[in-house]
mmCIF file of C-alpha atoms and ligand atoms in Angstrom:
data_model
loop_
_atom_site.group_PDB
_atom_site.id
_atom_site.type_symbol
_atom_site.label_atom_id
_atom_site.label_comp_id
_atom_site.label_asym_id
_atom_site.label_seq_id
_atom_site.Cartn_x
_atom_site.Cartn_y
_atom_site.Cartn_z
ATOM 1 C CA MET J 12 -8.644 -8.374 -48.420
ATOM 2 C CA LYS J 13 -6.318 -6.257 -46.464
ATOM 3 C CA ASN J 14 -9.191 -3.589 -46.270
ATOM 4 C CA LYS J 15 -11.582 -6.259 -45.061
ATOM 5 C CA ILE J 16 -9.232 -7.251 -42.403
ATOM 6 C CA LEU J 17 -8.693 -3.601 -41.375
ATOM 7 C CA LEU J 18 -12.522 -3.191 -41.298
ATOM 8 C CA LEU J 19 -13.105 -6.442 -39.150
ATOM 9 C CA ALA J 20 -10.479 -5.216 -36.649
ATOM 10 C CA GLY J 21 -12.046 -1.765 -36.378
ATOM 11 C CA ILE J 22 -15.402 -3.302 -35.776
ATOM 12 C CA LEU J 23 -13.981 -5.823 -32.903
ATOM 13 C CA LEU J 24 -12.122 -2.931 -31.473
ATOM 14 C CA MET J 25 -15.209 -0.784 -31.160
ATOM 15 C CA ALA J 26 -17.240 -3.676 -29.761
ATOM 16 C CA PHE J 27 -14.590 -4.299 -27.315
ATOM 17 C CA SER J 28 -14.554 -0.510 -26.366
ATOM 18 C CA ALA J 29 -18.442 -0.587 -26.074
ATOM 19 C CA CYS J 30 -18.173 -3.671 -24.016
ATOM 20 C CA ASN J 31 -15.712 -1.823 -21.580
ATOM 21 C CA ARG J 32 -17.988 1.085 -21.304
ATOM 22 C CA SER J 33 -21.068 -0.789 -20.597
ATOM 23 C CA ASP J 34 -19.205 -2.775 -17.908
ATOM 24 C CA LYS J 35 -20.596 -1.782 -14.512
ATOM 25 C CA LYS J 36 -17.353 -2.569 -13.005
ATOM 26 C CA VAL J 37 -15.537 -0.078 -15.176
ATOM 27 C CA GLU J 38 -18.317 2.314 -14.877
ATOM 28 C CA ALA J 39 -17.797 2.031 -10.924
ATOM 29 C CA LEU J 40 -14.107 2.730 -11.505
ATOM 30 C CA LYS J 41 -14.577 5.611 -14.033
ATOM 31 C CA HIS J 42 -16.900 7.209 -11.265
ATOM 32 C CA ALA J 43 -14.239 6.573 -8.492
ATOM 33 C CA ILE J 44 -11.523 8.355 -10.759
ATOM 34 C CA ASP J 45 -13.733 11.041 -11.222
ATOM 35 C CA VAL J 46 -14.030 11.314 -7.355
ATOM 36 C CA ALA J 47 -10.425 10.930 -6.787
ATOM 37 C CA GLU J 48 -9.576 13.618 -9.303
ATOM 38 C CA TYR J 49 -11.864 16.117 -7.528
ATOM 39 C CA GLN J 50 -10.870 15.052 -4.024
ATOM 40 C CA LEU J 51 -7.180 15.211 -4.678
ATOM 41 C CA LYS J 52 -7.317 18.776 -5.979
ATOM 42 C CA GLN J 53 -9.534 19.940 -3.422
ATOM 43 C CA SER J 54 -6.948 18.588 -0.610
ATOM 44 C CA ALA J 55 -3.998 20.090 -2.670
ATOM 45 C CA ALA J 56 -5.447 23.361 -2.707
ATOM 46 C CA GLU J 57 -6.340 23.123 0.917
ATOM 47 C CA PHE J 58 -2.849 22.668 2.091
ATOM 48 C CA ASP J 59 -1.348 24.853 -0.735
ATOM 49 C CA THR J 60 0.381 27.534 1.413
ATOM 50 C CA THR J 61 1.639 25.123 3.947
ATOM 51 C CA GLN J 62 4.366 22.590 4.333
ATOM 52 C CA LEU J 63 1.967 19.784 5.617
ATOM 53 C CA PHE J 64 0.152 16.928 4.291
ATOM 54 C CA PRO J 65 -3.421 15.596 4.829
ATOM 55 C CA ARG J 66 -3.085 12.375 6.921
ATOM 56 C CA SER J 67 -6.811 12.091 8.162
ATOM 57 C CA TRP J 68 -9.995 13.965 9.056
ATOM 58 C CA LYS J 69 -12.717 13.379 11.650
ATOM 59 C CA ALA J 70 -15.608 15.687 12.810
ATOM 60 C CA ASP J 71 -14.470 18.482 10.329
ATOM 61 C CA LYS J 72 -10.941 18.608 11.566
ATOM 62 C CA PHE J 73 -7.855 17.525 9.586
ATOM 63 C CA ARG J 74 -4.910 15.568 10.877
ATOM 64 C CA ALA J 75 -2.116 17.280 8.912
ATOM 65 C CA VAL J 76 1.380 16.281 9.240
ATOM 66 C CA ASP J 77 4.899 17.370 8.389
ATOM 67 C CA ALA J 78 7.414 15.737 6.214
ATOM 68 C CA TYR J 79 8.754 13.676 9.162
ATOM 69 C CA ASP J 80 5.508 11.793 9.700
ATOM 70 C CA TRP J 81 5.474 8.196 8.512
ATOM 71 C CA THR J 82 2.489 8.801 6.076
ATOM 72 C CA SER J 83 4.025 11.947 4.453
ATOM 73 C CA GLY J 84 4.670 10.086 1.181
ATOM 74 C CA PHE J 85 1.133 9.038 0.441
ATOM 75 C CA PHE J 86 -0.521 12.183 -0.508
ATOM 76 C CA PRO J 87 2.300 13.025 -3.159
ATOM 77 C CA GLY J 88 1.977 9.590 -4.357
ATOM 78 C CA SER J 89 -1.744 9.535 -4.610
ATOM 79 C CA LEU J 90 -1.378 12.793 -6.785
ATOM 80 C CA TRP J 91 1.025 11.016 -9.039
ATOM 81 C CA ILE J 92 -1.361 7.988 -9.415
ATOM 82 C CA GLY J 93 -4.130 10.501 -9.770
ATOM 83 C CA TYR J 94 -2.239 11.838 -12.911
ATOM 84 C CA GLN J 95 -1.571 8.335 -14.367
ATOM 85 C CA LEU J 96 -5.307 7.641 -14.181
ATOM 86 C CA THR J 97 -6.579 10.829 -15.432
ATOM 87 C CA GLY J 98 -3.659 12.537 -17.572
ATOM 88 C CA ASP J 99 -4.712 15.726 -15.617
ATOM 89 C CA GLU J 100 -1.486 18.004 -15.799
ATOM 90 C CA ALA J 101 -2.847 19.966 -12.855
ATOM 91 C CA LEU J 102 -2.567 16.975 -10.812
ATOM 92 C CA LYS J 103 0.996 16.345 -12.035
ATOM 93 C CA SER J 104 2.117 19.920 -10.928
ATOM 94 C CA GLU J 105 0.476 19.462 -7.478
ATOM 95 C CA ALA J 106 2.367 16.034 -7.560
ATOM 96 C CA GLU J 107 5.728 17.679 -8.247
ATOM 97 C CA LYS J 108 5.177 20.497 -5.459
ATOM 98 C CA TYR J 109 4.040 18.120 -2.623
ATOM 99 C CA THR J 110 6.808 15.594 -3.429
ATOM 100 C CA ALA J 111 9.556 18.453 -3.511
ATOM 101 C CA ARG J 112 8.160 19.082 0.292
ATOM 102 C CA LEU J 113 9.867 15.853 1.238
ATOM 103 C CA HIS J 114 13.299 16.877 0.202
ATOM 104 C CA GLU J 115 14.778 16.526 3.701
ATOM 105 C CA ILE J 116 13.450 13.021 4.247
ATOM 106 C CA PRO J 117 16.018 10.812 2.410
ATOM 107 C CA ALA J 118 18.665 11.995 4.739
ATOM 108 C CA TYR J 119 16.630 11.134 7.714
ATOM 109 C CA LYS J 120 17.695 7.957 9.571
ATOM 110 C CA GLY J 121 15.236 7.966 12.469
ATOM 111 C CA THR J 122 12.617 5.512 11.129
ATOM 112 C CA HIS J 123 12.077 2.436 8.853
ATOM 113 C CA ASP J 124 9.306 4.089 7.270
ATOM 114 C CA LEU J 125 11.585 5.674 4.702
ATOM 115 C CA GLY J 126 10.211 3.276 2.039
ATOM 116 C CA PHE J 127 6.722 4.532 2.668
ATOM 117 C CA MET J 128 7.733 8.235 2.762
ATOM 118 C CA VAL J 129 10.204 8.358 -0.145
ATOM 119 C CA PHE J 130 9.318 5.411 -2.583
ATOM 120 C CA CYS J 131 5.598 6.204 -2.595
ATOM 121 C CA SER J 132 6.391 9.935 -3.540
ATOM 122 C CA TYR J 133 9.726 10.106 -5.210
ATOM 123 C CA GLY J 134 9.426 6.476 -6.366
ATOM 124 C CA MET J 135 6.185 7.329 -8.305
ATOM 125 C CA GLN J 136 7.840 10.511 -9.612
ATOM 126 C CA GLN J 137 10.692 8.331 -10.809
ATOM 127 C CA ALA J 138 8.432 5.702 -12.372
ATOM 128 C CA ILE J 139 6.663 8.539 -14.330
ATOM 129 C CA GLU J 140 9.266 11.183 -14.991
ATOM 130 C CA ASN J 141 12.543 8.843 -14.807
ATOM 131 C CA ASP J 142 14.399 11.946 -13.487
ATOM 132 C CA GLU J 143 17.751 12.419 -11.657
ATOM 133 C CA VAL J 144 16.259 14.295 -8.745
ATOM 134 C CA SER J 145 13.878 11.381 -7.634
ATOM 135 C CA ALA J 146 16.645 8.760 -8.346
ATOM 136 C CA ALA J 147 19.112 10.590 -6.103
ATOM 137 C CA ALA J 148 16.486 10.883 -3.436
ATOM 138 C CA ILE J 149 15.699 7.176 -3.474
ATOM 139 C CA VAL J 150 19.210 6.171 -3.333
ATOM 140 C CA GLU J 151 20.056 8.488 -0.402
ATOM 141 C CA ALA J 152 16.962 7.132 1.394
ATOM 142 C CA SER J 153 18.197 3.585 0.783
ATOM 143 C CA ASN J 154 21.380 4.438 2.358
ATOM 144 C CA SER J 155 19.624 6.026 5.348
ATOM 145 C CA LEU J 156 17.335 2.809 5.531
ATOM 146 C CA SER J 157 20.301 0.530 5.302
ATOM 147 C CA SER J 158 22.028 2.392 8.289
ATOM 148 C CA ARG J 159 19.155 0.916 10.300
ATOM 149 C CA PHE J 160 20.172 -2.749 9.502
ATOM 150 C CA CYS J 161 22.317 -4.488 12.129
ATOM 151 C CA ASP J 162 24.314 -7.510 10.993
ATOM 152 C CA SER J 163 24.201 -9.553 14.120
ATOM 153 C CA VAL J 164 20.347 -9.414 14.218
ATOM 154 C CA GLY J 165 19.846 -9.783 10.266
ATOM 155 C CA LEU J 166 17.202 -7.240 10.093
ATOM 156 C CA ILE J 167 16.266 -3.391 9.667
ATOM 157 C CA ARG J 168 15.171 -1.785 13.103
ATOM 158 C CA SER J 169 11.850 -0.415 12.782
ATOM 159 C CA TRP J 170 11.299 1.885 15.613
ATOM 160 C CA ASP J 171 13.590 3.980 18.048
ATOM 161 C CA PHE J 172 10.944 4.260 20.749
ATOM 162 C CA GLY J 173 9.303 1.914 23.043
ATOM 163 C CA PRO J 174 10.085 -0.823 25.240
ATOM 164 C CA TRP J 175 11.614 -3.232 22.872
ATOM 165 C CA ASN J 176 15.433 -4.089 22.474
ATOM 166 C CA TYR J 177 15.268 -4.198 18.800
ATOM 167 C CA PRO J 178 11.483 -3.899 17.310
ATOM 168 C CA VAL J 179 10.612 -5.095 13.765
ATOM 169 C CA ILE J 180 7.126 -4.690 12.676
ATOM 170 C CA ILE J 181 5.614 -6.563 9.787
ATOM 171 C CA ASP J 182 4.989 -3.138 8.057
ATOM 172 C CA ASN J 183 8.590 -3.151 7.618
ATOM 173 C CA MET J 184 8.275 -5.424 4.581
ATOM 174 C CA MET J 185 6.966 -2.597 2.611
ATOM 175 C CA ASN J 186 10.085 -0.587 2.897
ATOM 176 C CA LEU J 187 12.183 -3.135 1.273
ATOM 177 C CA GLU J 188 10.823 -2.438 -2.256
ATOM 178 C CA MET J 189 12.942 0.896 -2.302
ATOM 179 C CA LEU J 190 16.119 -1.190 -1.485
ATOM 180 C CA PHE J 191 15.390 -3.622 -4.333
ATOM 181 C CA TRP J 192 15.157 -0.496 -6.732
ATOM 182 C CA ALA J 193 18.329 1.127 -5.410
ATOM 183 C CA SER J 194 20.040 -2.189 -5.961
ATOM 184 C CA ARG J 195 19.063 -2.433 -9.541
ATOM 185 C CA HIS J 196 19.756 1.260 -10.149
ATOM 186 C CA THR J 197 23.173 1.474 -8.743
ATOM 187 C CA GLY J 198 24.352 -1.968 -9.238
ATOM 188 C CA ASP J 199 25.283 -2.285 -5.613
ATOM 189 C CA LYS J 200 23.989 -5.528 -4.292
ATOM 190 C CA SER J 201 24.314 -4.722 -0.639
ATOM 191 C CA TYR J 202 20.920 -3.036 -0.731
ATOM 192 C CA TYR J 203 19.250 -6.151 -2.298
ATOM 193 C CA ASP J 204 21.292 -8.392 0.372
ATOM 194 C CA ILE J 205 19.749 -6.469 3.463
ATOM 195 C CA ALA J 206 16.284 -6.727 1.875
ATOM 196 C CA VAL J 207 16.458 -10.438 1.532
ATOM 197 C CA ARG J 208 17.939 -11.032 4.897
ATOM 198 C CA HIS J 209 15.182 -8.864 6.303
ATOM 199 C CA ALA J 210 12.416 -10.671 4.234
ATOM 200 C CA ASP J 211 13.857 -14.109 5.251
ATOM 201 C CA ASN J 212 14.233 -13.393 9.137
ATOM 202 C CA THR J 213 10.682 -11.992 9.167
ATOM 203 C CA LEU J 214 9.507 -15.260 7.331
ATOM 204 C CA ALA J 215 11.174 -17.287 10.003
ATOM 205 C CA ASN J 216 9.915 -15.279 13.189
ATOM 206 C CA HIS J 217 6.923 -13.202 12.350
ATOM 207 C CA PHE J 218 4.409 -15.765 11.307
ATOM 208 C CA ARG J 219 2.105 -18.253 13.346
ATOM 209 C CA GLU J 220 1.255 -21.873 12.368
ATOM 210 C CA ASP J 221 -1.748 -20.586 10.595
ATOM 211 C CA ASN J 222 0.197 -18.039 8.606
ATOM 212 C CA SER J 223 -1.135 -14.911 10.376
ATOM 213 C CA SER J 224 1.563 -12.627 11.755
ATOM 214 C CA TYR J 225 2.276 -10.965 14.969
ATOM 215 C CA HIS J 226 2.678 -7.216 14.610
ATOM 216 C CA VAL J 227 5.908 -6.547 16.577
ATOM 217 C CA ILE J 228 8.838 -8.969 16.997
ATOM 218 C CA SER J 229 11.704 -7.673 19.180
ATOM 219 C CA TYR J 230 15.239 -9.247 18.986
ATOM 220 C CA ASN J 231 18.055 -9.587 21.088
ATOM 221 C CA ASN J 232 21.291 -8.376 19.708
ATOM 222 C CA ASP J 233 22.447 -11.786 18.632
ATOM 223 C CA GLY J 234 19.487 -12.149 16.468
ATOM 224 C CA THR J 235 17.432 -14.469 18.695
ATOM 225 C CA VAL J 236 13.770 -13.541 19.448
ATOM 226 C CA GLU J 237 13.226 -11.253 22.726
ATOM 227 C CA SER J 238 9.383 -10.963 22.435
ATOM 228 C CA LYS J 239 6.406 -11.386 20.041
ATOM 229 C CA GLY J 240 3.435 -9.119 20.356
ATOM 230 C CA THR J 241 1.365 -6.199 19.087
ATOM 231 C CA PHE J 242 1.250 -2.461 19.203
ATOM 232 C CA GLN J 243 -1.697 -1.450 17.058
ATOM 233 C CA GLY J 244 -3.594 -4.784 17.075
ATOM 234 C CA PHE J 245 -6.210 -6.152 19.543
ATOM 235 C CA ALA J 246 -3.795 -8.578 21.379
ATOM 236 C CA ASP J 247 -0.395 -9.996 21.174
ATOM 237 C CA ASP J 248 -1.872 -13.173 19.571
ATOM 238 C CA SER J 249 -4.519 -11.422 17.417
ATOM 239 C CA SER J 250 -4.327 -10.850 13.577
ATOM 240 C CA TRP J 251 -4.376 -7.007 13.027
ATOM 241 C CA ALA J 252 -5.901 -6.656 9.550
ATOM 242 C CA ARG J 253 -3.401 -4.197 8.310
ATOM 243 C CA GLY J 254 -0.396 -6.251 9.329
ATOM 244 C CA GLN J 255 -1.873 -9.129 7.387
ATOM 245 C CA ALA J 256 -2.220 -6.781 4.364
ATOM 246 C CA TRP J 257 1.389 -5.563 4.669
ATOM 247 C CA GLY J 258 2.651 -9.108 4.943
ATOM 248 C CA LEU J 259 0.655 -10.209 1.662
ATOM 249 C CA TYR J 260 1.639 -7.081 -0.259
ATOM 250 C CA GLY J 261 5.532 -7.440 1.087
ATOM 251 C CA TYR J 262 6.013 -10.837 0.190
ATOM 252 C CA THR J 263 4.188 -10.517 -3.149
ATOM 253 C CA MET J 264 6.780 -7.631 -4.056
ATOM 254 C CA SER J 265 9.562 -9.434 -2.773
ATOM 255 C CA TYR J 266 8.837 -12.335 -5.120
ATOM 256 C CA ARG J 267 8.487 -9.834 -7.946
ATOM 257 C CA GLU J 268 11.803 -8.393 -7.125
ATOM 258 C CA THR J 269 13.883 -11.578 -6.294
ATOM 259 C CA GLY J 270 12.153 -14.525 -8.041
ATOM 260 C CA LEU J 271 12.607 -16.469 -4.849
ATOM 261 C CA GLU J 272 9.873 -19.182 -4.721
ATOM 262 C CA ARG J 273 9.764 -19.147 -0.865
ATOM 263 C CA TYR J 274 8.346 -15.388 -0.916
ATOM 264 C CA LEU J 275 5.733 -16.463 -3.631
ATOM 265 C CA GLU J 276 4.773 -19.668 -1.356
ATOM 266 C CA HIS J 277 4.506 -17.369 1.532
ATOM 267 C CA ALA J 278 2.443 -14.664 -0.160
ATOM 268 C CA GLN J 279 -0.050 -17.464 -1.249
ATOM 269 C CA LYS J 280 -0.260 -18.714 2.189
ATOM 270 C CA ILE J 281 -1.194 -15.137 3.647
ATOM 271 C CA ALA J 282 -3.687 -14.893 0.585
ATOM 272 C CA GLU J 283 -5.387 -18.122 1.518
ATOM 273 C CA LEU J 284 -5.509 -16.980 5.187
ATOM 274 C CA ILE J 285 -7.190 -13.677 4.223
ATOM 275 C CA MET J 286 -9.579 -15.158 1.567
ATOM 276 C CA ASN J 287 -10.740 -17.781 4.007
ATOM 277 C CA HIS J 288 -10.881 -16.072 7.171
ATOM 278 C CA PRO J 289 -14.120 -16.922 9.075
ATOM 279 C CA ASN J 290 -14.329 -13.524 10.721
ATOM 280 C CA THR J 291 -14.481 -11.706 7.566
ATOM 281 C CA PRO J 292 -17.916 -9.846 6.860
ATOM 282 C CA GLU J 293 -20.085 -10.560 3.995
ATOM 283 C CA ASP J 294 -18.730 -7.516 1.767
ATOM 284 C CA ARG J 295 -15.085 -8.583 2.517
ATOM 285 C CA ILE J 296 -13.840 -5.270 4.068
ATOM 286 C CA PRO J 297 -12.133 -6.573 7.159
ATOM 287 C CA TYR J 298 -12.663 -5.635 10.439
ATOM 288 C CA TRP J 299 -9.497 -3.666 12.062
ATOM 289 C CA ASP J 300 -8.468 -6.752 13.718
ATOM 290 C CA TYR J 301 -9.561 -10.279 12.590
ATOM 291 C CA ASN J 302 -9.901 -11.048 16.528
ATOM 292 C CA ALA J 303 -11.472 -7.699 17.402
ATOM 293 C CA PRO J 304 -13.893 -8.378 20.523
ATOM 294 C CA ASN J 305 -16.958 -6.542 19.165
ATOM 295 C CA ILE J 306 -17.273 -8.472 15.764
ATOM 296 C CA PRO J 307 -19.769 -7.664 14.030
ATOM 297 C CA ASP J 308 -19.998 -4.253 15.442
ATOM 298 C CA ALA J 309 -15.893 -3.558 15.252
ATOM 299 C CA PRO J 310 -14.760 -0.861 13.090
ATOM 300 C CA ARG J 311 -13.862 -1.886 9.574
ATOM 301 C CA ASP J 312 -10.437 -0.984 7.879
ATOM 302 C CA THR J 313 -10.733 0.145 4.313
ATOM 303 C CA SER J 314 -7.059 0.757 4.231
ATOM 304 C CA ALA J 315 -6.152 -2.835 4.808
ATOM 305 C CA ALA J 316 -8.777 -3.821 2.227
ATOM 306 C CA ALA J 317 -7.026 -1.467 -0.281
ATOM 307 C CA VAL J 318 -3.620 -2.816 0.350
ATOM 308 C CA MET J 319 -4.921 -6.313 0.013
ATOM 309 C CA ALA J 320 -6.755 -5.760 -3.396
ATOM 310 C CA SER J 321 -3.633 -4.144 -4.870
ATOM 311 C CA ALA J 322 -1.427 -7.162 -3.747
ATOM 312 C CA LEU J 323 -3.859 -9.691 -4.909
ATOM 313 C CA PHE J 324 -3.979 -8.010 -8.458
ATOM 314 C CA GLU J 325 -0.138 -8.410 -8.535
ATOM 315 C CA LEU J 326 -0.154 -11.948 -7.079
ATOM 316 C CA SER J 327 -2.692 -13.006 -9.634
ATOM 317 C CA THR J 328 -0.069 -12.439 -12.274
ATOM 318 C CA MET J 329 2.586 -14.710 -10.501
ATOM 319 C CA VAL J 330 0.626 -17.878 -10.803
ATOM 320 C CA GLU J 331 -1.819 -19.403 -13.445
ATOM 321 C CA GLY J 332 -5.198 -20.856 -14.184
ATOM 322 C CA GLU J 333 -7.862 -21.285 -11.497
ATOM 323 C CA LEU J 334 -5.544 -19.852 -8.686
ATOM 324 C CA SER J 335 -4.818 -16.714 -10.718
ATOM 325 C CA GLN J 336 -8.438 -16.196 -11.125
ATOM 326 C CA ARG J 337 -9.271 -16.723 -7.580
ATOM 327 C CA TYR J 338 -6.850 -13.967 -6.493
ATOM 328 C CA PHE J 339 -8.118 -11.734 -9.201
ATOM 329 C CA ASP J 340 -11.645 -12.321 -8.331
ATOM 330 C CA TYR J 341 -11.082 -11.641 -4.562
ATOM 331 C CA GLY J 342 -9.259 -8.398 -5.222
ATOM 332 C CA GLU J 343 -12.140 -7.497 -7.593
ATOM 333 C CA THR J 344 -14.660 -8.094 -5.088
ATOM 334 C CA LEU J 345 -12.769 -5.845 -2.385
ATOM 335 C CA LEU J 346 -12.314 -3.205 -5.185
ATOM 336 C CA MET J 347 -15.757 -3.207 -6.066
ATOM 337 C CA ALA J 348 -16.953 -2.887 -2.281
ATOM 338 C CA LEU J 349 -14.451 -0.023 -1.763
ATOM 339 C CA SER J 350 -15.944 1.734 -4.849
ATOM 340 C CA SER J 351 -19.498 1.516 -3.641
ATOM 341 C CA ASP J 352 -21.338 4.206 -1.714
ATOM 342 C CA ALA J 353 -20.698 2.560 1.508
ATOM 343 C CA TYR J 354 -16.958 3.471 1.407
ATOM 344 C CA LEU J 355 -16.271 5.917 -1.418
ATOM 345 C CA ALA J 356 -16.726 9.433 -0.575
ATOM 346 C CA LYS J 357 -19.005 11.863 -2.280
ATOM 347 C CA LYS J 358 -17.204 14.845 -4.091
ATOM 348 C CA GLY J 359 -16.604 17.568 -1.712
ATOM 349 C CA GLU J 360 -17.236 15.511 1.432
ATOM 350 C CA ASN J 361 -14.950 13.311 3.717
ATOM 351 C CA GLY J 362 -12.345 16.087 4.340
ATOM 352 C CA GLY J 363 -11.164 15.740 0.417
ATOM 353 C CA PHE J 364 -10.251 12.091 0.988
ATOM 354 C CA ILE J 365 -11.370 9.370 -1.222
ATOM 355 C CA LEU J 366 -12.215 6.404 0.815
ATOM 356 C CA MET J 367 -14.163 6.353 4.107
ATOM 357 C CA HIS J 368 -14.076 3.941 7.268
ATOM 358 C CA ALA J 369 -10.472 3.059 7.879
ATOM 359 C CA THR J 370 -8.918 2.600 11.153
ATOM 360 C CA GLY J 371 -5.482 3.754 12.173
ATOM 361 C CA HIS J 372 -4.399 2.797 15.752
ATOM 362 C CA LEU J 373 -7.483 1.584 17.703
ATOM 363 C CA PRO J 374 -5.901 0.641 21.007
ATOM 364 C CA ALA J 375 -4.535 4.322 21.331
ATOM 365 C CA ASN J 376 -7.919 5.483 20.507
ATOM 366 C CA SER J 377 -6.594 7.196 17.412
ATOM 367 C CA GLU J 378 -8.008 7.421 13.813
ATOM 368 C CA ILE J 379 -10.969 5.080 14.185
ATOM 369 C CA ASP J 380 -13.443 5.071 11.347
ATOM 370 C CA VAL J 381 -11.845 7.820 9.495
ATOM 371 C CA PRO J 382 -10.307 8.365 5.857
ATOM 372 C CA LEU J 383 -6.528 7.806 5.921
ATOM 373 C CA ASN J 384 -4.010 8.818 3.125
ATOM 374 C CA TYR J 385 -2.437 5.399 2.888
ATOM 375 C CA GLY J 386 -5.807 3.873 2.234
ATOM 376 C CA ASP J 387 -6.494 6.374 -0.587
ATOM 377 C CA TYR J 388 -3.031 5.663 -2.006
ATOM 378 C CA TYR J 389 -3.238 1.782 -2.181
ATOM 379 C CA TYR J 390 -6.811 2.108 -3.535
ATOM 380 C CA LEU J 391 -5.572 4.347 -6.482
ATOM 381 C CA GLU J 392 -3.016 1.672 -7.004
ATOM 382 C CA ALA J 393 -5.363 -1.269 -6.813
ATOM 383 C CA ILE J 394 -7.613 0.679 -9.603
ATOM 384 C CA ARG J 395 -4.718 1.178 -11.755
ATOM 385 C CA ARG J 396 -3.403 -2.506 -11.512
ATOM 386 C CA TYR J 397 -6.904 -3.868 -12.186
ATOM 387 C CA LEU J 398 -7.585 -1.661 -15.073
ATOM 388 C CA GLY J 399 -4.145 -2.748 -16.511
ATOM 389 C CA LEU J 400 -4.810 -6.394 -15.967
ATOM 390 C CA ARG J 401 -7.900 -5.879 -17.858
ATOM 391 C CA GLY J 402 -6.115 -4.244 -20.638
ATOM 392 C CA ILE J 403 -8.140 -0.940 -20.204
ATOM 393 C CA ASP J 404 -6.416 2.375 -20.438
ATOM 394 C CA PRO J 405 -7.838 4.531 -17.902
ATOM 395 C CA LEU J 406 -7.340 7.522 -20.265
ATOM 396 C CA THR J 407 -9.821 6.173 -22.436
ATOM 397 C CA LEU J 408 -12.468 5.996 -19.807
HETATM 398 N N1 LIG B 5 2.553 1.502 9.253
HETATM 399 C C1 LIG B 5 1.842 1.788 10.311
HETATM 400 C C2 LIG B 5 0.245 1.485 10.186
HETATM 401 O O1 LIG B 5 0.165 0.665 9.267
HETATM 402 O O2 LIG B 5 -0.402 1.841 10.830
#
């Protein structure tokens, strides 16, 4: 009897794996992982003898940046996720090397982007290696980020440049994940309290009636609002696509970290805005701004799509039934579009980046219709989350 049960279990397992293998979506992701492995190695070799990181690429020219650029953590982070998806030890050793290039950053207090820079790099190292070096880096960076919190304003200051008194951008929500981790790791609740006050005040001031968000809110020193506008979007009252993606991801993550229902409710409202937006093109990869003037000819932003897909996969785990399926399905649609020939690079092309057709800062005429290292990072994270939700171990692909 026992043997028969084992045999049946074996047959079911084989049928299940065969089913996985023949699934076109999984096949597409297997190909994407193969491309990613190749591209990541090519880029790692390209910058091997430098202290730089690939940020974007256009007309055969790299934009390479040093550790102090806001995007410096994404390439090391992509190498770590590449390792998770492939088990390729060469990627792991590149990930260690590129992460170590950021060793000065945890002490840097000049930007809110420390979460992106340190938690996508050392944070991934910590998730995989559980080592003391990365833990210390994350705690130090959390202290530096916390130094940018002003009690009377109730938020972390995003930038030290520009015409604003106290600018806070929607992107800043992403940097809270590191503070939540530091609070858990050290047992010091002050990191958590800063993150929750920042998320609450952003919730109160950054969003419009229709749940779209401004990019930049500037505050007076007493915490009242000085101005509401944009820096990277089309107009002060437009919906910059990546800003909507940062908000969705930020509140989904904040619910995961706190269990506070108001964050879940808000993430769901942003998800509805994104999933039902009338200016979304057929393949769902958003234009760089939902109110861009030259839709349907406006440039797309695959980086926003990758962030949205990754966030929607997580959001799908926080609710049940039809709603969960809707988030998952929309994320899957985005992921499959990104994995098609229209957006996924061919091996050896696209300057070693994985996704094509992202937009960095269009009003500044900067990084339009290019690959961007953060698009690649969130794309790989979305692939990992998707396979995880489907119960597929990427190492068996
Ligand atoms: N955090 C800057 C950007 O999304 O372009």
